[in-house]
Coordinates of C-alpha atoms in Angstrom, one line a residue:
Chain A
M386 CA -63.2 -3.5 -78.2
Q387 CA -63.8 -6.0 -75.4
E388 CA -63.5 -5.9 -71.7
S389 CA -60.9 -8.1 -70.0
S390 CA -62.4 -11.5 -69.2
G391 CA -61.0 -11.4 -65.6
E392 CA -57.7 -13.0 -66.4
L393 CA -55.7 -9.9 -65.7
Q394 CA -53.1 -10.7 -63.1
L395 CA -53.2 -7.6 -61.0
S396 CA -51.5 -7.5 -57.6
P397 CA -51.2 -4.8 -55.0
V398 CA -48.9 -2.0 -55.8
T399 CA -45.9 -2.2 -53.5
R400 CA -44.1 1.1 -53.5
R401 CA -40.4 1.0 -52.7
R402 CA -39.4 3.4 -50.0
A403 CA -36.9 6.1 -50.8
Y404 CA -33.9 4.4 -49.1
Q405 CA -34.6 1.2 -51.2
E406 CA -34.4 3.3 -54.4
V407 CA -31.1 4.6 -53.2
V408 CA -29.8 1.1 -52.5
A409 CA -31.1 -0.1 -55.8
Q410 CA -29.5 2.7 -57.7
I411 CA -26.1 2.2 -56.1
Q412 CA -26.4 -1.6 -56.8
R413 CA -27.2 -0.8 -60.4
E414 CA -24.1 1.4 -60.7
I415 CA -22.0 -1.5 -59.4
L416 CA -23.6 -4.0 -61.8
A417 CA -23.0 -1.6 -64.7
G418 CA -19.3 -1.2 -63.7
R419 CA -19.6 2.5 -63.1
L420 CA -18.9 2.0 -59.4
R421 CA -15.8 -0.1 -58.7
S422 CA -13.9 -1.5 -55.7
G423 CA -12.3 1.3 -53.7
D424 CA -14.4 4.1 -55.3
R425 CA -15.7 6.8 -52.9
L426 CA -19.3 7.7 -53.0
P427 CA -20.4 11.4 -53.0
G428 CA -21.1 12.8 -49.6
E429 CA -24.5 12.4 -47.9
R430 CA -25.7 15.9 -48.8
Q431 CA -24.6 15.6 -52.4
L432 CA -26.2 12.2 -52.8
A433 CA -29.4 13.5 -51.3
E434 CA -29.5 16.4 -53.8
R435 CA -28.7 14.3 -56.8
L436 CA -31.2 11.6 -55.9
G437 CA -33.9 14.0 -54.8
V438 CA -34.4 12.3 -51.4
S439 CA -33.9 13.4 -47.8
R440 CA -30.5 13.0 -46.1
A441 CA -32.2 10.6 -43.7
S442 CA -33.1 8.3 -46.6
V443 CA -29.5 8.5 -47.9
R444 CA -28.2 7.6 -44.4
E445 CA -30.6 4.6 -44.1
A446 CA -29.4 3.4 -47.6
L447 CA -25.7 3.7 -46.5
R448 CA -26.4 1.8 -43.3
V449 CA -28.0 -1.0 -45.4
L450 CA -25.0 -1.1 -47.8
E451 CA -22.7 -1.2 -44.8
A452 CA -24.6 -4.1 -43.3
L453 CA -24.4 -5.9 -46.6
D454 CA -20.7 -5.4 -46.5
L455 CA -20.7 -3.5 -49.8
V456 CA -19.7 -0.1 -48.4
R457 CA -17.4 0.9 -45.6
S458 CA -17.9 4.3 -44.0
R459 CA -15.3 6.2 -42.1
T460 CA -16.1 9.4 -40.1
G461 CA -13.9 12.5 -40.2
T462 CA -12.7 14.7 -43.0
G463 CA -9.4 13.0 -44.1
P464 CA -8.7 11.4 -47.4
D465 CA -10.0 8.1 -46.0
S466 CA -13.3 9.5 -44.7
G467 CA -16.7 9.0 -46.4
S468 CA -18.2 5.9 -47.9
I469 CA -16.0 3.6 -49.9
I470 CA -17.0 0.6 -52.0
V471 CA -15.4 -2.4 -50.3
Q472 CA -12.3 -3.8 -51.9
Q473 CA -12.7 -7.4 -50.6
A474 CA -15.7 -9.6 -49.8
G475 CA -16.0 -10.6 -46.2
G476 CA -13.3 -8.1 -45.2
G477 CA -15.2 -7.2 -42.1
P478 CA -14.3 -8.4 -38.6
S479 CA -15.4 -12.0 -38.8
R480 CA -15.5 -12.6 -35.1
D481 CA -17.6 -9.6 -34.2
L482 CA -20.8 -11.4 -35.1
E483 CA -23.1 -9.0 -33.3
A484 CA -21.7 -5.9 -34.9
G485 CA -23.8 -6.2 -38.1
G486 CA -24.5 -8.2 -41.0
S487 CA -21.9 -10.6 -42.0
L488 CA -23.4 -13.7 -43.7
G489 CA -22.1 -15.6 -40.7
G490 CA -24.2 -13.4 -38.4
V491 CA -27.2 -13.9 -40.5
L492 CA -26.9 -17.7 -40.5
L493 CA -26.4 -17.6 -36.8
M494 CA -29.6 -15.6 -36.3
H495 CA -31.6 -17.9 -38.5
T496 CA -30.2 -20.8 -36.4
A497 CA -31.2 -19.1 -33.2
L498 CA -34.7 -18.5 -34.7
E499 CA -34.8 -22.2 -35.5
H500 CA -35.2 -21.6 -39.2
F501 CA -32.1 -23.8 -39.5
A502 CA -31.0 -26.7 -37.3
L503 CA -27.4 -26.7 -36.1
E504 CA -27.1 -30.1 -37.8
E505 CA -27.9 -28.6 -41.2
M506 CA -25.2 -26.0 -40.7
V507 CA -22.7 -28.7 -39.8
E508 CA -23.6 -30.8 -42.8
A509 CA -23.3 -27.8 -45.2
R510 CA -20.0 -27.1 -43.6
V511 CA -18.8 -30.7 -44.0
A512 CA -19.7 -30.6 -47.7
L513 CA -17.7 -27.4 -48.3
E514 CA -14.8 -28.4 -46.2
A515 CA -14.5 -31.7 -48.1
L516 CA -14.6 -29.8 -51.4
S517 CA -12.0 -27.3 -50.2
V518 CA -9.4 -29.8 -49.0
R519 CA -9.9 -31.8 -52.2
R520 CA -9.1 -28.7 -54.2
A521 CA -6.4 -27.6 -51.8
A522 CA -4.6 -30.8 -52.4
T523 CA -3.9 -29.8 -56.0
E524 CA -4.2 -26.0 -55.8
T525 CA -2.4 -25.0 -52.7
T526 CA 0.8 -22.9 -52.5
A527 CA 3.9 -23.1 -50.4
D528 CA 2.7 -20.0 -48.5
H529 CA -0.6 -21.6 -47.5
L530 CA 1.2 -24.8 -46.4
E531 CA 3.5 -22.7 -44.2
V532 CA 0.6 -20.9 -42.5
L533 CA -1.1 -24.3 -41.9
E534 CA 2.1 -25.8 -40.6
D535 CA 2.6 -22.9 -38.1
L536 CA -1.0 -23.3 -36.9
V537 CA -0.7 -27.0 -36.4
V538 CA 2.6 -26.6 -34.5
A539 CA 1.0 -24.1 -32.2
M540 CA -2.0 -26.4 -31.6
E541 CA 0.4 -29.3 -30.8
A542 CA 2.0 -27.5 -27.9
P543 CA 0.8 -29.3 -24.8
G544 CA 0.2 -26.1 -22.7
V545 CA -2.4 -24.4 -24.9
D546 CA -5.5 -23.2 -23.2
P547 CA -9.0 -23.7 -24.6
E548 CA -9.6 -20.1 -25.6
P549 CA -6.4 -19.6 -27.7
F550 CA -6.8 -23.2 -29.0
M551 CA -10.3 -22.4 -30.3
R552 CA -8.9 -19.4 -32.1
L553 CA -6.1 -21.5 -33.7
D554 CA -8.7 -24.1 -34.7
T555 CA -10.8 -21.4 -36.4
D556 CA -7.8 -20.0 -38.2
Y557 CA -6.7 -23.5 -39.3
H558 CA -10.1 -24.2 -40.9
L559 CA -10.2 -20.8 -42.5
A560 CA -6.7 -21.3 -43.9
L561 CA -7.8 -24.6 -45.4
A562 CA -10.7 -22.8 -47.1
G563 CA -8.3 -20.1 -48.3
A564 CA -5.9 -22.8 -49.7
C565 CA -8.6 -24.2 -52.0
G566 CA -8.3 -21.1 -54.2
N567 CA -12.1 -20.6 -54.6
R568 CA -13.0 -17.3 -52.9
V569 CA -16.8 -18.0 -53.0
V570 CA -16.3 -21.4 -51.2
A571 CA -14.0 -19.7 -48.7
Y572 CA -16.5 -16.9 -48.1
V573 CA -19.4 -19.2 -47.5
M574 CA -17.3 -21.6 -45.4
R575 CA -16.0 -18.7 -43.2
S576 CA -19.6 -17.6 -42.7
L577 CA -20.8 -21.1 -41.7
R578 CA -17.9 -21.5 -39.5
S579 CA -18.4 -18.2 -37.7
A580 CA -22.1 -19.0 -37.2
I581 CA -21.2 -22.5 -35.7
D582 CA -18.5 -21.0 -33.5
H583 CA -21.0 -19.4 -31.3
W584 CA -22.6 -22.7 -30.4
M585 CA -19.2 -24.4 -30.2
H586 CA -18.1 -21.9 -27.7
R587 CA -21.1 -22.5 -25.6
M588 CA -20.6 -26.3 -25.6
F589 CA -16.9 -25.9 -25.2
E590 CA -17.1 -24.1 -21.9
H591 CA -18.5 -27.2 -20.2
N592 CA -16.0 -29.6 -21.5
E593 CA -13.9 -31.9 -19.4
N594 CA -10.7 -33.9 -20.3
W595 CA -9.3 -30.8 -22.0
S596 CA -5.7 -32.0 -22.6
E597 CA -6.9 -35.3 -24.1
L598 CA -9.4 -33.5 -26.4
R599 CA -6.7 -30.9 -27.4
A600 CA -4.2 -33.7 -28.4
E601 CA -6.8 -35.5 -30.4
V602 CA -7.9 -32.5 -32.4
A603 CA -4.3 -31.4 -33.0
A604 CA -3.4 -34.9 -34.3
E605 CA -6.4 -34.8 -36.7
H606 CA -5.3 -31.4 -38.0
R607 CA -1.8 -32.7 -38.5
S608 CA -3.0 -35.7 -40.5
I609 CA -5.3 -33.6 -42.8
L610 CA -2.4 -31.1 -43.4
E611 CA 0.0 -33.9 -44.4
L612 CA -2.6 -35.4 -46.8
V613 CA -3.1 -32.0 -48.4
R614 CA 0.7 -31.6 -48.6
V615 CA 1.2 -34.9 -50.5
G616 CA -1.8 -34.1 -52.8
D617 CA -4.1 -36.9 -51.5
G618 CA -7.3 -35.0 -51.8
D619 CA -9.6 -38.0 -51.6
T620 CA -8.3 -39.2 -48.2
A621 CA -8.0 -35.6 -46.9
A622 CA -11.7 -35.0 -47.8
Y623 CA -12.6 -38.2 -46.1
E624 CA -10.7 -37.3 -42.9
V625 CA -12.0 -33.7 -42.8
E626 CA -15.5 -35.0 -43.0
A627 CA -14.9 -37.4 -40.1
H628 CA -13.1 -34.7 -38.2
V629 CA -15.8 -32.1 -38.4
R630 CA -18.6 -34.5 -37.5
K631 CA -16.6 -36.0 -34.6
A632 CA -15.7 -32.5 -33.3
H633 CA -19.4 -31.7 -33.3
E634 CA -20.3 -34.9 -31.6
R635 CA -17.6 -34.5 -29.0
L636 CA -18.8 -31.0 -28.1
K637 CA -22.4 -32.1 -27.8
A638 CA -21.4 -34.9 -25.4
Chain B
M1169 CA 6.1 1.2 -10.3
Q1170 CA 7.4 0.9 -13.8
E1171 CA 6.3 2.5 -17.0
S1172 CA 5.1 0.3 -19.8
S1173 CA 8.0 -0.9 -22.0
G1174 CA 6.0 -0.1 -25.2
E1175 CA 4.5 -3.5 -25.6
L1176 CA 1.0 -2.4 -24.9
Q1177 CA -1.3 -3.3 -27.7
L1178 CA -3.3 -0.1 -28.0
S1179 CA -5.5 0.4 -31.0
P1180 CA -7.8 3.3 -31.9
V1181 CA -11.1 3.3 -30.0
T1182 CA -13.9 2.5 -32.5
R1183 CA -17.2 3.7 -31.1
R1184 CA -20.2 1.9 -32.3
R1185 CA -22.9 4.1 -33.7
A1186 CA -26.3 4.3 -32.1
Y1187 CA -28.0 2.2 -34.8
Q1188 CA -25.3 -0.5 -34.5
E1189 CA -26.1 -0.7 -30.8
V1190 CA -29.8 -1.1 -31.6
V1191 CA -29.0 -3.9 -34.2
A1192 CA -26.7 -5.6 -31.7
Q1193 CA -29.3 -5.5 -28.9
I1194 CA -32.0 -7.0 -31.1
Q1195 CA -29.6 -9.7 -32.3
R1196 CA -28.8 -10.5 -28.7
E1197 CA -32.5 -10.9 -27.9
I1198 CA -32.8 -13.3 -30.8
L1199 CA -29.8 -15.3 -29.6
A1200 CA -31.2 -15.4 -26.1
G1201 CA -34.5 -16.7 -27.4
R1202 CA -36.4 -13.7 -26.0
L1203 CA -37.3 -12.7 -29.6
R1204 CA -38.8 -15.4 -31.7
S1205 CA -40.0 -16.0 -35.2
G1206 CA -43.2 -14.0 -35.8
D1207 CA -42.8 -11.7 -32.8
R1208 CA -43.6 -8.1 -33.3
L1209 CA -41.1 -5.5 -32.3
P1210 CA -42.3 -2.5 -30.3
G1211 CA -43.0 0.6 -32.4
E1212 CA -40.3 3.0 -33.5
R1213 CA -41.2 5.6 -30.8
Q1214 CA -41.3 3.1 -28.1
L1215 CA -38.0 1.5 -29.1
A1216 CA -36.4 4.9 -29.2
E1217 CA -37.5 5.7 -25.7
R1218 CA -36.5 2.3 -24.2
L1219 CA -33.1 2.4 -25.9
G1220 CA -32.5 6.0 -25.3
V1221 CA -31.7 6.8 -28.9
S1222 CA -33.2 8.9 -31.6
R1223 CA -36.0 7.6 -33.8
A1224 CA -33.7 8.1 -36.8
S1225 CA -31.3 5.6 -35.2
V1226 CA -34.1 3.2 -34.6
R1227 CA -35.2 3.5 -38.2
E1228 CA -31.7 3.0 -39.5
A1229 CA -31.4 -0.2 -37.4
L1230 CA -34.7 -1.5 -38.7
R1231 CA -33.6 -0.9 -42.3
V1232 CA -30.5 -2.9 -41.6
L1233 CA -32.4 -5.7 -40.0
E1234 CA -34.7 -5.7 -43.0
A1235 CA -31.8 -5.8 -45.4
L1236 CA -30.4 -8.8 -43.5
D1237 CA -33.8 -10.5 -43.9
L1238 CA -34.3 -10.8 -40.2
V1239 CA -37.2 -8.3 -39.8
R1240 CA -40.1 -7.6 -42.2
S1241 CA -41.8 -4.2 -41.9
R1242 CA -45.3 -3.4 -43.0
T1243 CA -46.7 0.1 -43.0
G1244 CA -50.2 0.9 -41.8
T1245 CA -52.0 0.3 -38.5
G1246 CA -53.6 -3.1 -38.9
P1247 CA -52.7 -6.2 -37.0
D1248 CA -50.0 -7.0 -39.6
S1249 CA -48.3 -3.6 -39.5
G1250 CA -45.1 -2.9 -37.8
S1251 CA -41.8 -4.8 -37.7
I1252 CA -42.1 -8.6 -37.4
I1253 CA -39.3 -11.1 -36.9
V1254 CA -39.2 -13.2 -40.0
Q1255 CA -40.6 -16.7 -39.9
Q1256 CA -38.6 -18.2 -42.7
A1257 CA -35.0 -17.7 -43.9
G1258 CA -34.8 -16.4 -47.5
G1259 CA -38.5 -15.8 -47.6
G1260 CA -38.0 -12.6 -49.5
P1261 CA -38.6 -12.2 -53.2
S1262 CA -35.6 -14.1 -54.6
R1263 CA -35.8 -12.7 -58.1
D1264 CA -35.9 -9.0 -57.1
L1265 CA -32.2 -8.9 -56.7
E1266 CA -31.9 -5.2 -56.7
A1267 CA -34.5 -4.6 -54.0
G1268 CA -32.2 -5.2 -51.1
G1269 CA -30.0 -7.6 -49.4
S1270 CA -30.6 -11.2 -50.2
L1271 CA -27.4 -13.2 -50.0
G1272 CA -27.9 -13.7 -53.7
G1273 CA -27.8 -10.0 -54.3
V1274 CA -24.7 -9.7 -52.2
L1275 CA -22.9 -12.4 -54.0
L1276 CA -23.9 -10.8 -57.3
M1277 CA -22.5 -7.5 -56.2
H1278 CA -19.2 -9.0 -55.2
T1279 CA -19.0 -10.7 -58.5
A1280 CA -19.7 -7.4 -60.3
L1281 CA -16.9 -5.9 -58.2
E1282 CA -14.7 -8.7 -59.3
H1283 CA -14.1 -9.9 -55.8
F1284 CA -15.4 -13.2 -57.1
A1285 CA -15.0 -14.7 -60.5
L1286 CA -18.1 -16.1 -62.2
E1287 CA -16.2 -19.4 -62.4
E1288 CA -15.8 -19.5 -58.6
M1289 CA -19.6 -19.0 -58.2
V1290 CA -20.3 -21.8 -60.7
E1291 CA -17.9 -24.2 -59.0
A1292 CA -19.4 -23.5 -55.5
R1293 CA -22.8 -24.1 -57.0
V1294 CA -21.6 -27.4 -58.6
A1295 CA -20.4 -28.7 -55.3
L1296 CA -23.7 -27.9 -53.5
E1297 CA -25.9 -29.2 -56.3
A1298 CA -24.0 -32.5 -56.3
L1299 CA -24.4 -32.7 -52.5
S1300 CA -28.1 -31.9 -52.8
V1301 CA -29.1 -34.4 -55.4
R1302 CA -27.0 -37.0 -53.6
R1303 CA -29.1 -36.4 -50.5
A1304 CA -32.3 -35.9 -52.5
A1305 CA -31.9 -39.4 -53.8
T1306 CA -32.4 -40.8 -50.4
E1307 CA -34.4 -38.1 -48.6
T1308 CA -36.9 -36.8 -51.1
T1309 CA -40.6 -37.1 -50.7
A1310 CA -43.4 -37.9 -53.2
D1311 CA -44.5 -34.2 -53.1
H1312 CA -41.0 -33.1 -54.2
L1313 CA -40.9 -35.6 -57.0
E1314 CA -44.3 -34.5 -58.2
V1315 CA -43.2 -30.8 -58.3
L1316 CA -40.0 -31.9 -60.2
E1317 CA -42.0 -34.0 -62.6
D1318 CA -44.4 -31.1 -63.4
L1319 CA -41.4 -28.8 -64.1
V1320 CA -39.7 -31.3 -66.4
V1321 CA -42.9 -31.9 -68.3
A1322 CA -43.3 -28.2 -68.8
M1323 CA -39.8 -27.9 -70.0
E1324 CA -40.2 -30.8 -72.4
A1325 CA -43.0 -29.0 -74.3
P1326 CA -41.5 -28.0 -77.7
G1327 CA -43.1 -24.5 -77.8
V1328 CA -41.5 -23.0 -74.7
D1329 CA -39.9 -19.6 -75.1
P1330 CA -36.6 -18.7 -73.6
E1331 CA -38.0 -16.4 -70.9
P1332 CA -40.5 -18.9 -69.3
F1333 CA -38.0 -21.7 -69.8
M1334 CA -35.4 -19.8 -67.8
R1335 CA -37.9 -19.5 -65.0
L1336 CA -38.8 -23.2 -65.1
D1337 CA -35.1 -24.0 -65.1
T1338 CA -34.5 -21.9 -62.0
D1339 CA -37.5 -23.5 -60.3
Y1340 CA -36.3 -27.0 -61.2
H1341 CA -32.9 -26.4 -59.6
L1342 CA -34.5 -24.8 -56.5
A1343 CA -36.8 -27.7 -56.2
L1344 CA -33.8 -30.0 -56.3
A1345 CA -32.3 -28.0 -53.5
G1346 CA -35.5 -28.2 -51.5
A1347 CA -35.6 -32.0 -52.1
C1348 CA -32.3 -32.5 -50.3
G1349 CA -33.9 -31.7 -46.9
N1350 CA -31.1 -29.4 -45.7
R1351 CA -32.4 -25.9 -45.5
V1352 CA -28.9 -24.3 -45.1
V1353 CA -27.7 -26.0 -48.3
A1354 CA -31.0 -24.9 -50.1
Y1355 CA -30.6 -21.4 -48.8
V1356 CA -27.0 -21.0 -50.0
M1357 CA -27.7 -22.7 -53.3
R1358 CA -30.7 -20.5 -53.9
S1359 CA -28.5 -17.5 -53.3
L1360 CA -25.7 -18.7 -55.6
R1361 CA -28.3 -19.6 -58.3
S1362 CA -29.9 -16.2 -58.2
A1363 CA -26.6 -14.4 -58.4
I1364 CA -25.6 -16.5 -61.4
D1365 CA -29.0 -16.0 -63.0
H1366 CA -28.2 -12.4 -63.7
W1367 CA -25.2 -13.4 -65.8
M1368 CA -27.0 -16.3 -67.4
H1369 CA -29.8 -14.0 -68.5
R1370 CA -27.3 -11.7 -70.2
M1371 CA -25.6 -14.5 -72.1
F1372 CA -28.9 -16.1 -72.8
E1373 CA -30.2 -13.2 -74.8
H1374 CA -27.6 -13.7 -77.4
N1375 CA -28.1 -17.4 -77.9
E1376 CA -28.9 -19.0 -81.2
N1377 CA -30.3 -22.5 -81.8
W1378 CA -32.9 -22.1 -79.2
S1379 CA -35.0 -25.2 -79.9
E1380 CA -32.0 -27.5 -79.9
L1381 CA -30.6 -26.0 -76.6
R1382 CA -34.0 -26.3 -75.0
A1383 CA -34.4 -30.0 -75.9
E1384 CA -30.9 -30.8 -74.6
V1385 CA -31.4 -29.0 -71.3
A1386 CA -34.8 -30.6 -70.8
A1387 CA -33.4 -34.1 -71.5
E1388 CA -30.7 -33.6 -68.9
H1389 CA -33.2 -32.4 -66.4
R1390 CA -35.3 -35.5 -67.1
S1391 CA -32.3 -37.8 -66.7
I1392 CA -31.3 -36.3 -63.3
L1393 CA -34.9 -36.5 -62.0
E1394 CA -35.2 -40.2 -62.9
L1395 CA -31.9 -40.9 -61.2
V1396 CA -33.1 -39.2 -58.0
R1397 CA -36.4 -41.1 -58.3
V1398 CA -34.7 -44.5 -58.3
G1399 CA -32.3 -43.4 -55.5
D1400 CA -29.1 -43.4 -57.6
G1401 CA -27.5 -40.5 -55.8
D1402 CA -23.9 -41.1 -57.2
T1403 CA -24.9 -41.0 -60.8
A1404 CA -27.3 -38.1 -60.2
A1405 CA -24.5 -36.1 -58.6
Y1406 CA -22.2 -36.9 -61.5
E1407 CA -24.8 -35.9 -64.1
V1408 CA -25.8 -32.7 -62.3
E1409 CA -22.1 -31.6 -62.1
A1410 CA -21.8 -32.2 -65.9
H1411 CA -25.1 -30.5 -66.5
V1412 CA -24.2 -27.3 -64.6
R1413 CA -20.8 -27.0 -66.1
K1414 CA -22.1 -27.7 -69.6
A1415 CA -24.9 -25.1 -69.2
H1416 CA -22.3 -22.6 -68.2
E1417 CA -20.0 -23.4 -71.2
R1418 CA -23.0 -23.4 -73.6
L1419 CA -24.0 -19.9 -72.5
K1420 CA -20.5 -18.6 -72.7
A1421 CA -20.2 -19.8 -76.3

């Protein structure tokens, strides 16, 4: 028998905390298919007993799962109370960025911390928007086109104020993402968009020439919609790229 | 004075819980620039006192901020102990998917819950990989090229086993993402990749014709690297798209 020649790769033991074990176990159950969308988790007390941890650890784990948008908790004692596995990704309130942990909120925070530049966010958004209109041009349904049409008509009305216009603008871009038929692309795009919105809002407040700007943006939205409608994905992708970059430049000005 | 005609838009009051208020306040401080990368948060007891909440609520909030990869906590009493605002997005251990809340882990969970199809993940990845090699072809540095070269050489060695090869493969694609110079694109791509890896691993275990498969994948990686090196972003994007789709098909077979 020989002693190790010093090539052992030992590293410090990092013990997972109790709440991390609880999160990991619930994630494993999801991966194994034993926990499914809409399933209700056992109550806090029951979970604590079965997992052999404190109720405080269970509660911390549930908060984390909520923040990750995997579990939704309702208080009370009715049939809807308790912790439910979410039934839809990104179903949380997308505009309430500060309420918790949407991906959009996380990207926003990393931008605020200067881990990301706003330009990098915009470029990533440009790439995904181009992809999504390209796909929307072949994949979209009459329902999606109708939603987009209604939004563009509302934006074309001369009297719209900045605040509701911004909301229509967001809805239009999210509807484009939805029209592409790829839920992952739509999810990531919605997140990028909501992170960028925070900065857009800031810049928007200081804008002059409102009616001119509104008319320009609405005309560009109209043009992209019509290209999607006739199935010209290449031109639509080109225009949406130019539109997003221009919007960003305009707001910086 | 007249009574409301029933058009009031009242909705149930949703009270934020204490821990959500704490999360929101810390996020606001980050947005305002008063909390910056590397800053240390006050201790649990001090936070609880200043915010007028229980220590349990503070702890829940810190768990959430950790899960969102915004805060890193170390136990002990040294200069590195306590809760520190992270200095780099996605700095957590990317392969330890079950440990918590990387975006990759969240995407993986949503795929397991069938909110996303694996195909949608792959398509989103294809789009971002194409974008990243296109940019890498003009933006990359000698350092990045050297890392990529080393990885390809290691993959070209005939004796590599599946397990280390998979790791080299992951590192190669992450290095490509890094070479594009856009940290948001790299962050989202890394997340998609780590979510897909879980399924790739599963499929990989059942694969036959290992040495043939290894040689094919290595050759494709070599080809993409050389295209990036000579600055031919268009062809590199085309090849990376084909490569990712083919890899996925191969593994399904």
